[in-house]
Short mmCIF file of C-alpha atoms in Angstrom, two decimals:
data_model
loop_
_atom_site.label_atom_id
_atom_site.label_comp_id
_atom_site.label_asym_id
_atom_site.label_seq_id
_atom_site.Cartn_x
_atom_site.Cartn_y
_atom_site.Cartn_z
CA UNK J 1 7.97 -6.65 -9.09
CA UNK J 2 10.80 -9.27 -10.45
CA UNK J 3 11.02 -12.80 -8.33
CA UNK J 4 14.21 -13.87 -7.02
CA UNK J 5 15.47 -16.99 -5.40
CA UNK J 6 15.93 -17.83 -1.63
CA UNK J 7 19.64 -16.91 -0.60
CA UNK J 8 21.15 -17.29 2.85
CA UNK J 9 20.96 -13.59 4.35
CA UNK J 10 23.32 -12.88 7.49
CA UNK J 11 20.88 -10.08 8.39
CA UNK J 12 17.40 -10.51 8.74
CA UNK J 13 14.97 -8.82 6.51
CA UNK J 14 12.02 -6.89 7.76
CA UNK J 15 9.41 -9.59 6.77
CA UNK J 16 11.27 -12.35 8.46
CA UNK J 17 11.11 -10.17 11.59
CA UNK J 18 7.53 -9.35 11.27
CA UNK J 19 6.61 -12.71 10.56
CA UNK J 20 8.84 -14.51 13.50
CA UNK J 21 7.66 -12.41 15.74
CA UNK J 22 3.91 -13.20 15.20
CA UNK J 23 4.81 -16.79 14.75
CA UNK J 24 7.45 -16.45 18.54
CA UNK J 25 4.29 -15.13 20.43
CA UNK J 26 1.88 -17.78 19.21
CA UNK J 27 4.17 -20.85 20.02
CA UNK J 28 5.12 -19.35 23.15
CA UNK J 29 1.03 -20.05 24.58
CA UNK J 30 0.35 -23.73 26.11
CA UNK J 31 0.25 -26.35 24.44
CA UNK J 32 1.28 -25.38 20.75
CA UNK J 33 4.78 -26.01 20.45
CA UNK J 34 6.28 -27.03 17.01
CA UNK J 35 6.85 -30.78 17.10
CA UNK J 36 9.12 -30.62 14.68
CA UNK J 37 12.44 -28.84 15.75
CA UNK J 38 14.59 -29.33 12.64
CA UNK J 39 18.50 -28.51 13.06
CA UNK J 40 18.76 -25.71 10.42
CA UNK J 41 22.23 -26.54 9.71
CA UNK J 42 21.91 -30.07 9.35
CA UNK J 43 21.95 -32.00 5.98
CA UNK J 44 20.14 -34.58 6.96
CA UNK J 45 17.41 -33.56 4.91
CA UNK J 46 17.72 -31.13 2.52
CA UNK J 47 15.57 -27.98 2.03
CA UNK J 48 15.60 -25.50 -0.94
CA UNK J 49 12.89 -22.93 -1.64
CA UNK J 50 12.50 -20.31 -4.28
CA UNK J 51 9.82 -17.27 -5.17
CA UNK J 52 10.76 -17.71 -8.56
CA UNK J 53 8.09 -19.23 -10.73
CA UNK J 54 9.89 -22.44 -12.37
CA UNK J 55 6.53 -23.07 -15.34
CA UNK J 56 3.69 -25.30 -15.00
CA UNK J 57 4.36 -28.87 -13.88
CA UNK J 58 3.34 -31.14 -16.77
CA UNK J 59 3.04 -34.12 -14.60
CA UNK J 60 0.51 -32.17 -12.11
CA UNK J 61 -1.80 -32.16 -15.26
CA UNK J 62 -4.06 -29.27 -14.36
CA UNK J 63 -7.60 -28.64 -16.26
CA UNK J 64 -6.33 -26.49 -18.68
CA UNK J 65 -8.67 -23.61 -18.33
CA UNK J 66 -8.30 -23.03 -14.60
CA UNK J 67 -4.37 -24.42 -14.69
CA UNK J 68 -3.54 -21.54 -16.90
CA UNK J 69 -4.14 -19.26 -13.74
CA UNK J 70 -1.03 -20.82 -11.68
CA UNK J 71 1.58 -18.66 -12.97
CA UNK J 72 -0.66 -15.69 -11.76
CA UNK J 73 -0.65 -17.06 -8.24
CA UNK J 74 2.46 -18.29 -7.41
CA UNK J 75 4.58 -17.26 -4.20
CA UNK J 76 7.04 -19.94 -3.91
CA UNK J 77 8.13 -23.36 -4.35
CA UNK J 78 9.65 -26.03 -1.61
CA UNK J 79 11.03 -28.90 -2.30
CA UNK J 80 12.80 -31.99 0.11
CA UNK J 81 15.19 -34.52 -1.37
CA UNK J 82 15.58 -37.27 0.66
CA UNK J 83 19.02 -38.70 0.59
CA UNK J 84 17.94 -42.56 1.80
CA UNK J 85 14.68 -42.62 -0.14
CA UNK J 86 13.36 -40.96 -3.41
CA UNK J 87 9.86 -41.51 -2.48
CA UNK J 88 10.06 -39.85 0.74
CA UNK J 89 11.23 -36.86 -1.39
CA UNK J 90 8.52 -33.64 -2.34
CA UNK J 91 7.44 -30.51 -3.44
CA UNK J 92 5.04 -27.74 -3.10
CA UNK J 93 3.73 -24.86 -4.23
CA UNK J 94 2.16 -22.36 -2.02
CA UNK J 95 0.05 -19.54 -3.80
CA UNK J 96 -0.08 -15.81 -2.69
CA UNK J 97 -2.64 -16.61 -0.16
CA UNK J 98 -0.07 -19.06 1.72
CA UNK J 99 -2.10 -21.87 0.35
CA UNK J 100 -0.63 -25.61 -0.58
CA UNK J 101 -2.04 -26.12 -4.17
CA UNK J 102 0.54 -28.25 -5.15
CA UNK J 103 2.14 -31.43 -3.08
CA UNK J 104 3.87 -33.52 -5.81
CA UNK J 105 5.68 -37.01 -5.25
CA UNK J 106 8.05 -37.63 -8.20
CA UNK J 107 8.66 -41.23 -7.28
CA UNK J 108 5.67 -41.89 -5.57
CA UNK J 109 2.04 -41.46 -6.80
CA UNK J 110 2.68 -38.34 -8.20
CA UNK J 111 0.59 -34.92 -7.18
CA UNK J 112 -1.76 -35.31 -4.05
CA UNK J 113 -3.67 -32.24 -4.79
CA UNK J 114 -7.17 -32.47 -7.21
CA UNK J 115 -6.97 -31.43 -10.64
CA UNK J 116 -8.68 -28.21 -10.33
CA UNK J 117 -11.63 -28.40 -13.23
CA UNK J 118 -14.62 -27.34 -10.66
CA UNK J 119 -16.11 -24.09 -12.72
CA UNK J 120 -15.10 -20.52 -11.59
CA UNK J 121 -12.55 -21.92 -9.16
CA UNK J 122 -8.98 -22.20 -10.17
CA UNK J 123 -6.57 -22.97 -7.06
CA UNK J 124 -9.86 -21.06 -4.93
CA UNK J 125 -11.36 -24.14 -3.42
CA UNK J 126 -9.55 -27.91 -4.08
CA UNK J 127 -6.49 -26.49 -2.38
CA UNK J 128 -4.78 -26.78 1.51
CA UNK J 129 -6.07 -23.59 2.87
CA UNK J 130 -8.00 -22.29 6.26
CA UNK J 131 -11.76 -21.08 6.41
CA UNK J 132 -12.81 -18.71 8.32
CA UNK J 133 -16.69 -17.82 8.42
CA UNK J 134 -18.30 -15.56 11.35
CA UNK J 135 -20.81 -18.42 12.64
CA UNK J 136 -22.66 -21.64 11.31
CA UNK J 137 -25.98 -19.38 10.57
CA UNK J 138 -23.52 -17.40 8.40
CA UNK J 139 -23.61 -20.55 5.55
CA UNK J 140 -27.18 -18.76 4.81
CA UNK J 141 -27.48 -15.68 2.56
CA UNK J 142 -25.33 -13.49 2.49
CA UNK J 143 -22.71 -16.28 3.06
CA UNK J 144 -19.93 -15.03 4.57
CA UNK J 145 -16.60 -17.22 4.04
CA UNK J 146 -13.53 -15.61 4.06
CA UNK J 147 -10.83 -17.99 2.10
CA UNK J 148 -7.21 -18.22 2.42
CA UNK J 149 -6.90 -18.72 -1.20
CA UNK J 150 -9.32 -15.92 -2.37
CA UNK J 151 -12.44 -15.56 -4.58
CA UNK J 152 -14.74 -17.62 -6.51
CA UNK J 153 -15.45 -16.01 -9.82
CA UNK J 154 -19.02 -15.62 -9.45
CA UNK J 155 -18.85 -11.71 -10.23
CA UNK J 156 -18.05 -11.13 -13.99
CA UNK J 157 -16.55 -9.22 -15.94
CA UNK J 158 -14.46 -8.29 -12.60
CA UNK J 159 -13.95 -11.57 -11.47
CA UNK J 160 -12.96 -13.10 -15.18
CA UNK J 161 -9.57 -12.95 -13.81
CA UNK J 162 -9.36 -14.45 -10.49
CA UNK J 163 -8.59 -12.14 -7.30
CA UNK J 164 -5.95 -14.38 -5.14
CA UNK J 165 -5.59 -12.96 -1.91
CA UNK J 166 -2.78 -10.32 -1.25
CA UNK J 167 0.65 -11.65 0.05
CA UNK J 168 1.36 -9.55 2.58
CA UNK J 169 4.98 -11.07 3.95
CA UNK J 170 7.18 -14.51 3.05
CA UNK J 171 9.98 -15.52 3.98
CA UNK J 172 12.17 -18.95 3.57
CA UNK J 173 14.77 -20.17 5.63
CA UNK J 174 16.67 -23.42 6.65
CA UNK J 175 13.76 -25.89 6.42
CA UNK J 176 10.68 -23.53 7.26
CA UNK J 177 8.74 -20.97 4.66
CA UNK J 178 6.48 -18.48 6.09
CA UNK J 179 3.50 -16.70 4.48
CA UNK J 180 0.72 -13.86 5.80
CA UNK J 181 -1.72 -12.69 3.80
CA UNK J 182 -5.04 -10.77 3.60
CA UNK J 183 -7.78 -13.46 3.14
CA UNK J 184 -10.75 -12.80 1.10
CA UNK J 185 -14.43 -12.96 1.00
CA UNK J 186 -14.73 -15.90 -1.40
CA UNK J 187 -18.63 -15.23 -2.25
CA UNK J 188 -18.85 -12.17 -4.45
CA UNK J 189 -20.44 -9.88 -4.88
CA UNK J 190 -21.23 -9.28 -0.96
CA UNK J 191 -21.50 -6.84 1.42
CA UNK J 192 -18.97 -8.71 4.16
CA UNK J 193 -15.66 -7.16 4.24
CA UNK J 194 -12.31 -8.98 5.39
CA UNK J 195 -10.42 -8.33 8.52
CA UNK J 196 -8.49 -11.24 8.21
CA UNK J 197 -4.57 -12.05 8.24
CA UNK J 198 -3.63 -15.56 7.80
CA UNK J 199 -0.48 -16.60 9.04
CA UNK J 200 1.20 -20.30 7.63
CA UNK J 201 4.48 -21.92 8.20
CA UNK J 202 5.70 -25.07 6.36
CA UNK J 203 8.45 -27.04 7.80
CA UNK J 204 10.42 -29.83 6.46
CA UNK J 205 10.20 -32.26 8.99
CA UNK J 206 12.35 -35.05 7.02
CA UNK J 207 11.25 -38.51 6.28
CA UNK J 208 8.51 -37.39 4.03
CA UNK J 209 6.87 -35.47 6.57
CA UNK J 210 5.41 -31.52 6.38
CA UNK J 211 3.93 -29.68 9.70
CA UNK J 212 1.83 -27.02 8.57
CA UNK J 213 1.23 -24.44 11.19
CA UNK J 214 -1.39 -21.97 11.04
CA UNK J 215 -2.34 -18.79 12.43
CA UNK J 216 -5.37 -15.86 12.27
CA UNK J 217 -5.04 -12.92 13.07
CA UNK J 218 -8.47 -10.37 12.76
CA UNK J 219 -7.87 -6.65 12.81
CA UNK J 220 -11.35 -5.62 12.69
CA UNK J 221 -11.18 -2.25 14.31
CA UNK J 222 -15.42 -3.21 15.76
CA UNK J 223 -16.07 -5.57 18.15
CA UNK J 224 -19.21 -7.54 17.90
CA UNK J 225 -21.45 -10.49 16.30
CA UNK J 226 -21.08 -8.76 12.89
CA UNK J 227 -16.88 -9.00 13.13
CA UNK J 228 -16.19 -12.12 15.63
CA UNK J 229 -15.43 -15.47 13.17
CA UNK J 230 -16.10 -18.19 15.48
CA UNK J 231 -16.55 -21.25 13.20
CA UNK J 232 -13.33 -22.50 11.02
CA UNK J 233 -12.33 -24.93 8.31
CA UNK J 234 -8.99 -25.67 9.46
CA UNK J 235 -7.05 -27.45 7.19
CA UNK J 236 -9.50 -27.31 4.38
CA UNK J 237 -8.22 -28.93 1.03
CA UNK J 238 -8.73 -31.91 -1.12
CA UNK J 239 -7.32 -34.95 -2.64
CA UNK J 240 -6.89 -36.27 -6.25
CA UNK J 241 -8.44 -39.82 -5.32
CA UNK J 242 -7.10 -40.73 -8.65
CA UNK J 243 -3.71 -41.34 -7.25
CA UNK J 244 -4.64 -41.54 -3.40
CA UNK J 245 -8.29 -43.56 -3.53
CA UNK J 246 -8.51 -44.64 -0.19
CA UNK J 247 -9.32 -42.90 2.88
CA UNK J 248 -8.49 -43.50 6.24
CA UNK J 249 -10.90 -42.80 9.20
CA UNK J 250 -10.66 -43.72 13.15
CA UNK J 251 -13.42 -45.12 14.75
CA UNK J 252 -13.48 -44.31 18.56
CA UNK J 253 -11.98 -48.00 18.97
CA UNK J 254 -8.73 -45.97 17.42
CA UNK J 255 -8.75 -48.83 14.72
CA UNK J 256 -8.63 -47.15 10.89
CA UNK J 257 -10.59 -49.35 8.37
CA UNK J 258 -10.10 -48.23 5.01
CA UNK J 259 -12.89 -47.50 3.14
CA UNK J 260 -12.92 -46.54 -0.97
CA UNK J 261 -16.73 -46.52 -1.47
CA UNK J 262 -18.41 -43.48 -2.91
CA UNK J 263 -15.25 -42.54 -3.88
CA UNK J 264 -15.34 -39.83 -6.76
CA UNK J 265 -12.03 -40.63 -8.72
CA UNK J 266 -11.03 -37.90 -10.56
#
């Protein structure tokens, strides 16, 4: 199907409905309300999105082999110009999974995310993304991972062209983009299935700042030990130490030394 651009619609489509209505009944619960509530009309800091693929960023400088996948994965692009400071300005690029692959600072130190040259892996691994596995005993054989990104290509020849989970529903609005998709076991070939929907919003908070909020939603028709994901890697991803080497850790005397040893620059 053809890609077209984000346009204002008076009446909302069935995906924005689906999705909002997932999202409505999730911040509604206790203590997991947005904490940033951007005005929607405002123009204090400008939003645009688009599904439409604009080519491969030179400047994000991909390995070539697994870089040459990105076209193949993309779902949209959002970007935030900052009209008091062009290094507070961005863009990224979520894949069909909902997954941040690409955060990229034009005046700043360029693109955050790592350059994606680990083997059989293209945009599967190095990427922002959320976990889901059924316990910790599941990291034995058969592991059992299901990825918000999608597969490793460990199966050849069907995995010679990577399997990015399914987009399911998107949607882009005022300063927010919304994405569900159907996650996938990232280990193949395996005898787990996936009965997992993963739900993430992006919203342009202004002043260089993104809230990412995420949902799961499992629609395993059995209940039981074989079908109940109870350990998560929330907020999975990775860095390209190259351009951000240090790393900041707080100690429980809230005080955040910065450390750059054993630092792998890429």
């Amino acid at each position: 199907a053809s890609q077209v651009a984000v346009v204002a619609e008076d009446t909302p489509n069935l995906e924005q409905v689906l999705l909002y209505d997932i999202l409505e009944s999730y911040i509604g619960a206790p203590n997991v309300a947005p904490s940033c509530n951007m005005d929607t009309t405002g123009t204090d800091s400008p939003t645009s999105s688009s599904f439409v693929f604009p080519g491969t960023r030179a400047a994000s400088d991909w390995d070539p082999t697994n870089g040459a996948f990105e076209e193949g994965m993309f779902a949209a692009e959002m970007s935030h110009a900052d009209p008091d400071d062009d290094k507070l300005s961005w863009s990224i690029r979520i894949g069909t999974g909902g997954s941040m692959y690409s955060h990229f600072v034009e005046h700043g130190h360029g693109e955050t995310m790592p350059k994606q040259d680990q083997a059989r892996s293209p945009f599967m691994d190095e990427v922002q993304q959320t976990v889901a596995v059924i316990n910790a005993g599941a990291y034995a054989s058969p592991a059992c991972y299901i990825h918000q990104a999608g597969t490793y290509q460990r199966d050849a020849p069907k995995t010679n062209v990577p399997f990015f989970s399914p987009s399911l529903a998107k949607h882009c609005d005022g300063h927010s983009c919304v994405f569900a998709s159907w996650g996938q076991q990232a280990h193949l070939p395996t005898r787990w299935t996936s009965p997992i929907i993963y739900i993430t919003k992006y919203t342009n908070c202004g002043g260089g700042v993104i809230e990412i909020t995420q949902m799961m939603h499992n629609f395993s028709p059995v209940v039981g030990a074989a079908t109940d994901y109870l350990y998560f890697n929330v907020g999975w991803g990775g860095v390209r130490t190259s351009n951000l080497p240090f790393a900041i850790e707080p100690k429980s005397d809230e005080s955040f030394p910065i450390d750059e040893a054993n630092i792998n620059h890429q």
